[in-house]
């Protein structure tokens, strides 16, 4: 029997092997599901990452916005509103007992306006940025520095229980600001005045404390700027009193209440009078005789020193023109007067109308001018020098003279403050060293040196021996009005000594 045994037949009759089993289908479906899930997960992950990135960018933008709203765009310091918030936060910790005490300092830059006026706002901005940097460096990261606007700054000392430490820090800030700023290769000088209030347990609220710091700042400026003052409760009454006096002072000139005294300055060798210093007095109708230490700072802060100064110039030059022509006239000029653009004209007019030769006029100013010195002030001093007027640095050694300026000022003389004269004569080695240093510096710059406050023969001998060329003080003559009316304060001082 023939059998069909072709391979095909065999194959056809053989059981068909299962190429796609349900297992395969399941595997494929699982694989597809897995890939789908993977793609989905990736999508979700990517979307999640994108959302996260956007959220972070948004957070960052918010953070930057918040930072910008809380910080001054020029200096990067905390701005007024946020400064106040931080102050209130820290103050509430003081009130709650978790912080022993904080200090608030209000800072005003002295003579900053001059930089803006003379060198433009760009130079002013550059100085402000540098001031901010210096303040930050001095106070350190634990404390807060703010810019309250313009040239007003403030500091919160986060841990300050006593006045002394806060004042020390304030004085360091002032010293840093006094160092010259270099803008466009030019050295610019300013200063700072600081009012301080300490908030410890039982302190009043933020507004009262700020107002107290403001009073202390006012007091610092009144004391001649470049200084710091810690608030004391009695300041408020004193300031109210001063405001009354300021009102009276603005009328004093037109009511003829101002007068002049003259005090001799003698040569150290022969003790002959070479000069007389004019010293202004105010005969107040109710308070009696008032002295310049009290009212000149008021006149400066009220900007009436210009009128008073011009009157002193005219009056004293007219008087001095009648003296022996070997005797000079010395006048005190405050820094505010020197900064007045009309000052040079008032000197020229006083000399012209009185007939006093310019080389018999000496103008005394003190070291506070260094804080506001710039090209226009140098030019003014140069013009006075060319005119023949002699320039004298008063109270030398008491402030913080930048010695580099001395040479450029065309000075004729320096006067040593009586504090050093009297202490050196009494044997203080420190004061004696200061007197010696001033005398040798003056010699090298070819200046004469007047010792102020020479009250006894012993003072005179000590200052003569130290090399002073001129002497001034009660020992040689008291300030006297023309006609011989002695200065009552000197009489009181002499009575007390007897
Ligand atoms: P100053 O320029 O140092 O004037 C000398 C001051 O020392 C005067 O006080 C004088 O009376 C006092 N004095 C003089 N000899 C002695 C002494 O032997 N012992 C003591 N203890 N004191 C002595 P005064 O007149 O009260 O003047 C105080 C300051 O007021 C002056 O200091 C001067 O800086 C300023 N001043 C006076 N008159 C004027 C003025 O017309 N314009 C301006 N801007 N300031 C003036
Ligand atoms: Mg003087």
XYZ file of C-alpha atoms and ligand atoms in Angstrom:
545
model
C 0.000 0.000 0.000
C 1.178 3.251 -1.053
C 1.177 5.859 1.572
C 1.431 9.510 0.980
C 4.409 10.309 3.012
C 5.331 13.686 1.585
C 6.756 15.940 4.161
C 3.873 18.271 3.550
C 1.376 15.682 4.282
C 3.183 14.787 7.410
C 3.338 18.418 8.262
C -0.328 18.955 7.516
C -1.357 16.082 9.600
C 0.965 17.022 12.468
C -0.650 19.041 15.326
C -0.175 22.751 14.661
C 2.212 24.224 17.240
C 0.722 27.268 19.109
C 2.759 30.302 17.894
C 0.793 32.949 19.942
C -0.248 31.588 23.205
C -2.430 33.461 25.675
C 0.732 33.694 27.705
C 2.370 35.604 24.890
C -0.581 37.891 24.546
C -0.499 38.525 28.223
C 3.216 39.228 28.128
C 2.819 41.611 25.203
C -0.059 43.351 26.865
C 1.890 43.625 30.067
C 4.862 44.982 28.129
C 2.662 47.501 26.368
C 1.090 48.427 29.678
C 4.486 48.771 31.267
C 5.832 50.948 28.461
C 2.646 53.012 28.583
C 2.938 53.366 32.302
C 6.591 54.292 31.908
C 5.785 56.928 29.316
C 2.996 58.209 31.520
C 5.235 58.243 34.567
C 7.899 60.078 32.598
C 5.294 62.572 31.451
C 4.004 63.029 34.963
C 7.529 63.300 36.297
C 8.437 65.842 33.632
C 5.282 67.808 34.292
C 5.944 67.611 38.017
C 9.494 68.771 37.477
C 8.296 71.623 35.314
C 5.720 72.674 37.913
C 8.403 72.478 40.558
C 10.812 74.519 38.467
C 8.157 77.124 37.843
C 7.247 77.176 41.512
C 10.897 77.643 42.430
C 11.264 80.422 39.858
C 8.104 81.995 41.234
C 9.364 81.642 44.799
C 12.671 83.175 43.757
C 10.916 86.027 41.968
C 8.751 86.578 45.059
C 11.786 86.457 47.269
C 13.553 88.997 45.076
C 10.483 91.208 45.021
C 10.197 91.012 48.807
C 13.907 91.729 49.173
C 13.640 94.654 46.768
C 10.641 96.057 48.609
C 12.489 95.798 51.913
C 15.865 97.097 50.769
C 17.091 100.352 49.362
C 17.946 99.887 45.685
C 21.026 102.129 45.791
C 22.809 100.878 48.888
C 21.184 97.498 49.513
C 20.478 98.517 53.112
C 17.165 97.847 54.838
C 14.639 100.530 53.850
C 12.592 102.664 56.239
C 9.406 100.520 56.489
C 11.181 97.217 57.023
C 13.659 98.862 59.387
C 10.719 99.944 61.506
C 9.280 96.375 61.411
C 12.597 94.902 62.539
C 12.873 97.512 65.271
C 9.370 96.676 66.533
C 10.129 92.922 66.410
C 13.307 93.268 68.465
C 11.648 95.750 70.802
C 8.829 93.285 71.504
C 11.497 90.740 72.491
C 12.917 93.326 74.899
C 9.459 94.009 76.316
C 8.837 90.235 76.559
C 12.083 89.719 78.489
C 13.798 87.443 75.954
C 16.299 90.165 74.930
C 18.119 92.353 77.456
C 18.234 95.542 75.412
C 18.683 97.113 72.006
C 19.964 100.471 70.800
C 18.564 102.617 68.037
C 20.933 105.049 66.321
C 19.721 107.746 63.950
C 22.511 109.014 61.715
C 22.645 112.164 59.601
C 25.525 112.796 57.245
C 27.097 116.228 57.694
C 27.944 118.276 54.591
C 26.551 115.641 52.233
C 24.396 118.202 50.417
C 27.583 120.007 49.475
C 28.826 116.950 47.597
C 25.594 116.683 45.635
C 25.620 120.396 44.853
C 29.279 120.656 43.922
C 29.965 117.259 42.321
C 26.551 116.098 41.090
C 24.227 113.280 42.091
C 26.434 110.530 40.688
C 29.234 111.476 43.015
C 26.669 111.758 45.822
C 25.349 108.262 45.056
C 28.862 106.810 45.002
C 29.512 108.302 48.438
C 26.225 106.913 49.790
C 27.082 103.424 48.546
C 30.462 103.622 50.220
C 28.959 104.986 53.436
C 26.587 101.982 53.492
C 29.498 99.591 52.999
C 31.490 101.202 55.799
C 28.509 101.155 58.174
C 27.866 97.467 57.431
C 31.504 96.629 58.092
C 31.561 98.502 61.394
C 28.283 97.151 62.845
C 28.756 93.537 61.664
C 26.127 90.984 60.601
C 24.429 90.701 64.010
C 23.072 94.245 63.783
C 20.834 96.007 61.278
C 21.737 99.016 59.151
C 19.010 100.917 57.342
C 18.797 103.857 54.995
C 15.803 105.903 55.980
C 16.057 108.229 52.985
C 18.453 110.783 51.431
C 21.452 111.044 53.721
C 19.648 109.593 56.756
C 20.775 106.220 58.023
C 19.930 104.186 61.118
C 21.329 101.236 63.029
C 19.719 98.767 65.414
C 22.213 97.224 67.799
C 20.537 93.939 68.622
C 22.291 93.447 71.926
C 22.943 96.678 73.760
C 22.240 97.024 77.406
C 24.431 100.039 78.212
C 25.083 103.529 76.846
C 28.853 103.286 76.827
C 29.093 100.388 74.371
C 26.513 101.937 72.041
C 28.307 105.280 72.084
C 31.615 103.574 71.380
C 30.120 101.881 68.329
C 28.564 105.190 67.181
C 31.932 106.911 67.492
C 33.508 104.182 65.363
C 30.861 104.827 62.693
C 31.649 108.550 62.804
C 35.383 107.892 62.528
C 34.838 105.676 59.455
C 32.686 108.295 57.722
C 35.279 110.995 58.376
C 37.830 109.133 56.275
C 37.905 110.690 52.779
C 35.873 109.157 49.925
C 37.626 108.902 46.600
C 35.238 109.686 43.746
C 36.532 110.331 40.224
C 40.071 110.436 41.631
C 39.061 113.267 43.973
C 38.988 113.123 47.768
C 35.629 114.166 49.234
C 35.050 114.615 52.951
C 31.859 114.454 54.971
C 30.975 113.721 58.581
C 28.158 112.181 60.591
C 26.079 113.092 63.643
C 24.390 110.323 65.624
C 21.529 110.299 68.139
C 21.261 107.156 70.258
C 18.504 105.728 72.398
C 18.790 102.572 74.492
C 15.700 100.397 74.913
C 15.863 98.077 77.914
C 13.104 96.488 80.023
C 10.322 99.020 80.651
C 11.253 101.119 77.598
C 8.435 103.010 75.871
C 7.101 102.055 72.424
C 8.849 102.371 69.060
C 7.452 105.841 68.231
C 8.501 107.380 71.549
C 11.962 105.805 71.277
C 12.404 107.083 67.722
C 11.400 110.568 68.786
C 13.916 110.382 71.664
C 16.690 109.276 69.296
C 15.733 112.216 67.087
C 16.169 114.624 69.996
C 19.575 113.139 70.732
C 20.491 113.593 67.050
C 19.380 117.214 67.200
C 21.568 117.661 70.271
C 24.539 116.044 68.477
C 24.184 118.506 65.606
C 23.838 121.386 68.012
C 27.120 120.403 69.645
C 28.857 121.070 66.374
C 28.226 117.884 64.383
C 30.623 114.994 63.976
C 29.594 113.655 67.352
C 27.217 111.154 68.986
C 24.806 111.820 71.830
C 22.840 109.365 73.967
C 19.290 110.508 74.781
C 18.621 111.788 78.304
C 15.105 112.708 79.513
C 16.169 116.273 80.423
C 17.015 116.920 76.758
C 13.375 117.511 75.849
C 12.985 120.452 78.229
C 16.358 121.844 77.166
C 15.367 121.696 73.525
C 12.077 123.478 74.163
C 14.016 126.144 76.022
C 16.479 126.425 73.161
C 13.696 126.863 70.631
C 12.453 129.879 72.605
C 15.976 131.281 72.650
C 16.373 130.735 68.908
C 13.270 132.839 68.334
C 14.764 135.640 70.464
C 18.152 135.375 68.730
C 16.699 136.045 65.316
C 15.603 139.455 66.667
C 18.717 140.187 68.751
C 20.635 141.801 65.929
C 17.891 144.170 64.842
C 17.200 145.104 68.483
C 20.860 145.985 69.027
C 21.364 143.346 71.747
C 24.713 142.033 70.470
C 28.005 143.507 71.588
C 31.721 142.756 71.280
C 34.484 142.229 73.848
C 38.170 142.208 72.918
C 40.870 140.085 74.520
C 44.595 140.769 73.993
C 47.102 138.305 72.533
C 50.696 139.070 73.501
C 54.114 138.129 72.167
C 55.633 135.363 74.293
C 58.956 137.236 74.636
C 58.154 140.883 75.402
C 54.498 140.372 76.345
C 53.496 143.340 74.166
C 49.996 143.264 72.681
C 50.145 142.190 69.041
C 46.518 141.364 68.456
C 43.036 141.517 69.987
C 40.458 138.778 69.560
C 36.856 139.944 69.215
C 34.357 137.866 71.204
C 30.649 138.363 70.741
C 28.184 138.807 73.644
C 24.387 138.846 73.741
C 22.694 141.167 76.198
C 19.378 139.348 76.489
C 16.593 141.593 77.839
C 15.363 138.932 80.293
C 18.181 136.416 80.745
C 20.983 138.926 81.023
C 24.446 138.479 79.524
C 24.755 135.346 77.364
C 28.004 133.832 76.027
C 28.782 132.633 72.513
C 29.145 128.960 73.500
C 25.405 129.074 74.171
C 24.099 131.056 71.217
C 26.597 130.597 68.343
C 25.490 126.962 67.828
C 21.859 128.183 67.787
C 22.774 130.842 65.253
C 24.464 128.154 63.135
C 21.531 125.775 63.206
C 19.091 128.617 62.399
C 21.340 129.916 59.596
C 21.470 133.355 61.254
C 25.207 133.076 61.860
C 25.752 134.676 58.426
C 24.048 137.931 59.503
C 25.657 137.872 62.946
C 29.064 137.126 61.416
C 28.730 139.938 58.869
C 27.783 142.337 61.689
C 30.792 141.199 63.802
C 33.080 141.730 60.793
C 31.846 145.271 60.128
C 31.754 146.299 63.761
C 35.152 144.843 64.722
C 36.971 146.068 61.592
C 35.640 149.584 62.213
C 36.863 149.388 65.808
C 40.282 147.917 64.932
C 40.911 150.619 62.315
C 41.182 153.047 65.279
C 43.920 151.036 67.041
C 47.643 151.389 66.827
C 48.518 149.966 63.428
C 50.847 147.365 64.939
C 47.854 145.584 66.497
C 45.909 143.014 64.526
C 42.273 142.014 64.883
C 41.364 138.351 65.232
C 37.814 137.155 64.520
C 36.186 133.774 65.062
C 34.510 132.408 61.972
C 32.288 129.369 62.204
C 32.385 126.675 59.533
C 28.786 127.471 58.534
C 29.902 131.036 57.728
C 32.792 129.799 55.606
C 30.416 127.658 53.584
C 28.258 130.691 52.788
C 28.989 131.853 49.208
C 28.578 135.502 50.322
C 31.323 135.245 52.963
C 34.229 136.525 50.858
C 32.189 139.536 49.789
C 31.339 140.383 53.412
C 35.068 140.340 54.318
C 35.999 142.556 51.367
C 33.184 144.983 52.200
C 34.096 145.168 55.905
C 37.727 145.907 55.049
C 36.781 148.489 52.431
C 34.258 150.334 54.578
C 36.472 150.372 57.693
C 39.775 151.067 55.964
C 41.464 148.306 57.996
C 44.383 146.862 55.964
C 43.767 143.206 55.115
C 47.045 142.113 56.707
C 45.782 143.305 60.092
C 42.814 140.956 59.955
C 43.130 137.385 61.215
C 40.319 134.888 60.769
C 40.124 131.980 63.205
C 38.295 128.814 62.251
C 38.457 125.427 63.853
C 39.029 121.881 62.737
C 35.354 121.244 61.920
C 36.060 122.759 58.495
C 37.990 119.630 57.552
C 34.750 117.668 57.487
C 33.355 119.887 54.721
C 36.530 120.755 52.895
C 36.518 120.638 49.117
C 37.885 122.593 46.170
C 35.517 125.530 46.647
C 36.536 125.886 50.307
C 40.217 125.674 49.357
C 39.554 128.344 46.718
C 37.902 130.599 49.307
C 40.819 130.213 51.723
C 43.219 130.882 48.865
C 41.317 134.084 47.926
C 41.456 135.289 51.537
C 45.180 134.551 51.611
C 45.714 136.455 48.352
C 43.726 139.347 49.814
C 46.308 139.455 52.596
C 44.053 138.195 55.391
C 45.773 135.811 57.850
C 44.223 132.426 58.519
C 44.416 130.858 61.951
C 43.512 127.350 63.022
C 41.768 127.715 66.393
C 41.577 125.107 69.178
C 44.177 123.025 67.384
C 44.622 119.486 68.687
C 41.082 119.175 69.958
C 39.389 117.918 66.801
C 40.609 115.472 64.245
C 42.709 117.442 61.828
C 43.797 115.712 58.741
C 47.417 116.822 58.856
C 47.690 116.495 55.102
C 45.374 119.515 54.747
C 47.396 121.811 56.983
C 50.011 122.480 54.380
C 47.461 123.363 51.715
C 45.557 125.916 53.811
C 47.970 128.859 53.692
C 47.724 129.232 57.459
C 49.582 131.907 59.425
C 49.025 130.590 62.919
C 47.612 127.823 65.059
C 46.121 128.275 68.520
C 46.470 125.532 71.091
C 43.280 124.912 73.051
C 43.444 125.895 76.717
C 42.680 122.339 77.803
C 46.171 121.246 76.633
C 47.855 124.456 77.717
C 46.625 124.199 81.290
C 47.086 120.427 81.583
C 50.599 120.551 80.104
C 51.531 123.400 82.480
C 50.203 121.306 85.373
C 52.548 118.461 84.405
C 50.379 116.132 82.292
C 52.888 114.222 80.091
C 50.224 113.505 77.444
C 49.216 117.167 77.076
C 52.868 118.226 77.132
C 53.545 115.798 74.285
C 50.608 117.251 72.304
C 51.859 120.811 72.850
C 55.381 119.782 71.765
C 54.049 118.055 68.664
C 51.950 121.073 67.686
C 54.861 123.460 68.213
C 57.267 121.389 66.128
C 54.675 120.887 63.368
C 53.948 124.638 63.334
C 57.668 125.411 63.139
C 58.118 123.121 60.183
C 55.190 124.835 58.404
C 56.462 128.282 59.411
C 53.411 129.153 61.526
C 53.168 131.084 64.766
C 51.683 129.268 67.777
C 49.396 130.922 70.335
C 48.752 129.218 73.665
C 45.163 129.938 74.795
C 43.907 130.008 78.393
C 47.131 131.276 79.986
C 45.761 132.104 83.431
C 48.919 132.240 85.548
C 52.602 133.123 85.316
C 53.338 129.407 85.603
C 51.207 128.695 82.485
C 52.999 131.485 80.649
C 56.461 130.158 81.597
C 55.575 126.606 80.622
C 54.223 127.680 77.212
C 57.139 129.983 76.536
C 59.505 127.121 77.361
C 57.528 124.818 75.048
C 58.184 127.226 72.175
C 54.821 129.015 71.792
C 55.319 132.370 70.093
C 52.181 134.057 71.466
C 50.119 133.854 74.640
C 46.480 134.628 75.383
C 44.508 134.337 78.604
C 43.294 136.024 81.768
C 46.885 136.432 82.971
C 47.444 139.017 80.219
C 43.993 140.462 79.828
C 40.362 139.549 79.979
C 37.826 140.063 77.245
C 36.633 143.639 77.711
C 34.106 145.791 75.962
C 35.480 148.989 74.485
C 35.363 151.526 77.283
C 36.667 149.005 79.781
C 33.588 147.070 80.920
C 35.064 143.808 82.182
C 33.532 140.511 81.160
C 31.362 139.500 84.180
C 32.149 135.815 83.660
C 35.838 136.548 84.160
C 35.082 138.534 87.294
C 33.116 135.585 88.659
C 35.952 133.191 87.775
C 38.501 135.446 89.485
C 36.357 135.856 92.565
C 36.067 132.084 92.808
C 39.856 131.723 92.648
C 40.565 134.258 95.382
P 37.696 130.929 71.483
O 37.953 131.369 70.102
O 38.561 129.841 72.014
O 37.765 132.197 72.397
C 38.396 132.195 73.600
C 37.453 131.855 74.693
O 38.200 131.522 75.845
C 36.597 133.052 75.084
O 35.361 132.566 75.554
C 37.370 133.649 76.225
O 36.578 134.398 77.106
C 37.902 132.407 76.894
N 39.158 132.667 77.589
C 40.115 133.542 77.275
N 41.129 133.463 78.129
C 40.815 132.515 79.011
C 41.463 131.974 80.160
O 42.588 132.364 80.541
N 40.817 130.981 80.825
C 39.589 130.540 80.457
N 39.015 129.571 81.182
N 38.938 131.005 79.371
C 39.560 131.988 78.675
P 34.046 133.127 74.938
O 34.148 134.576 74.722
O 32.933 132.612 75.755
O 34.023 132.446 73.498
C 33.806 131.101 73.360
C 33.916 130.714 71.920
O 32.849 131.254 71.154
C 35.169 131.252 71.273
O 36.204 130.397 71.613
C 34.799 131.217 69.813
O 35.038 129.931 69.279
C 33.305 131.451 69.840
N 33.037 132.832 69.442
C 33.206 133.955 70.160
N 32.876 135.032 69.426
C 32.503 134.589 68.207
C 32.057 135.212 66.980
O 31.968 136.410 66.835
N 31.752 134.388 65.927
C 31.878 133.046 66.013
N 31.571 132.324 64.946
N 32.302 132.429 67.133
C 32.609 133.191 68.221
Mg 39.220 131.997 68.915
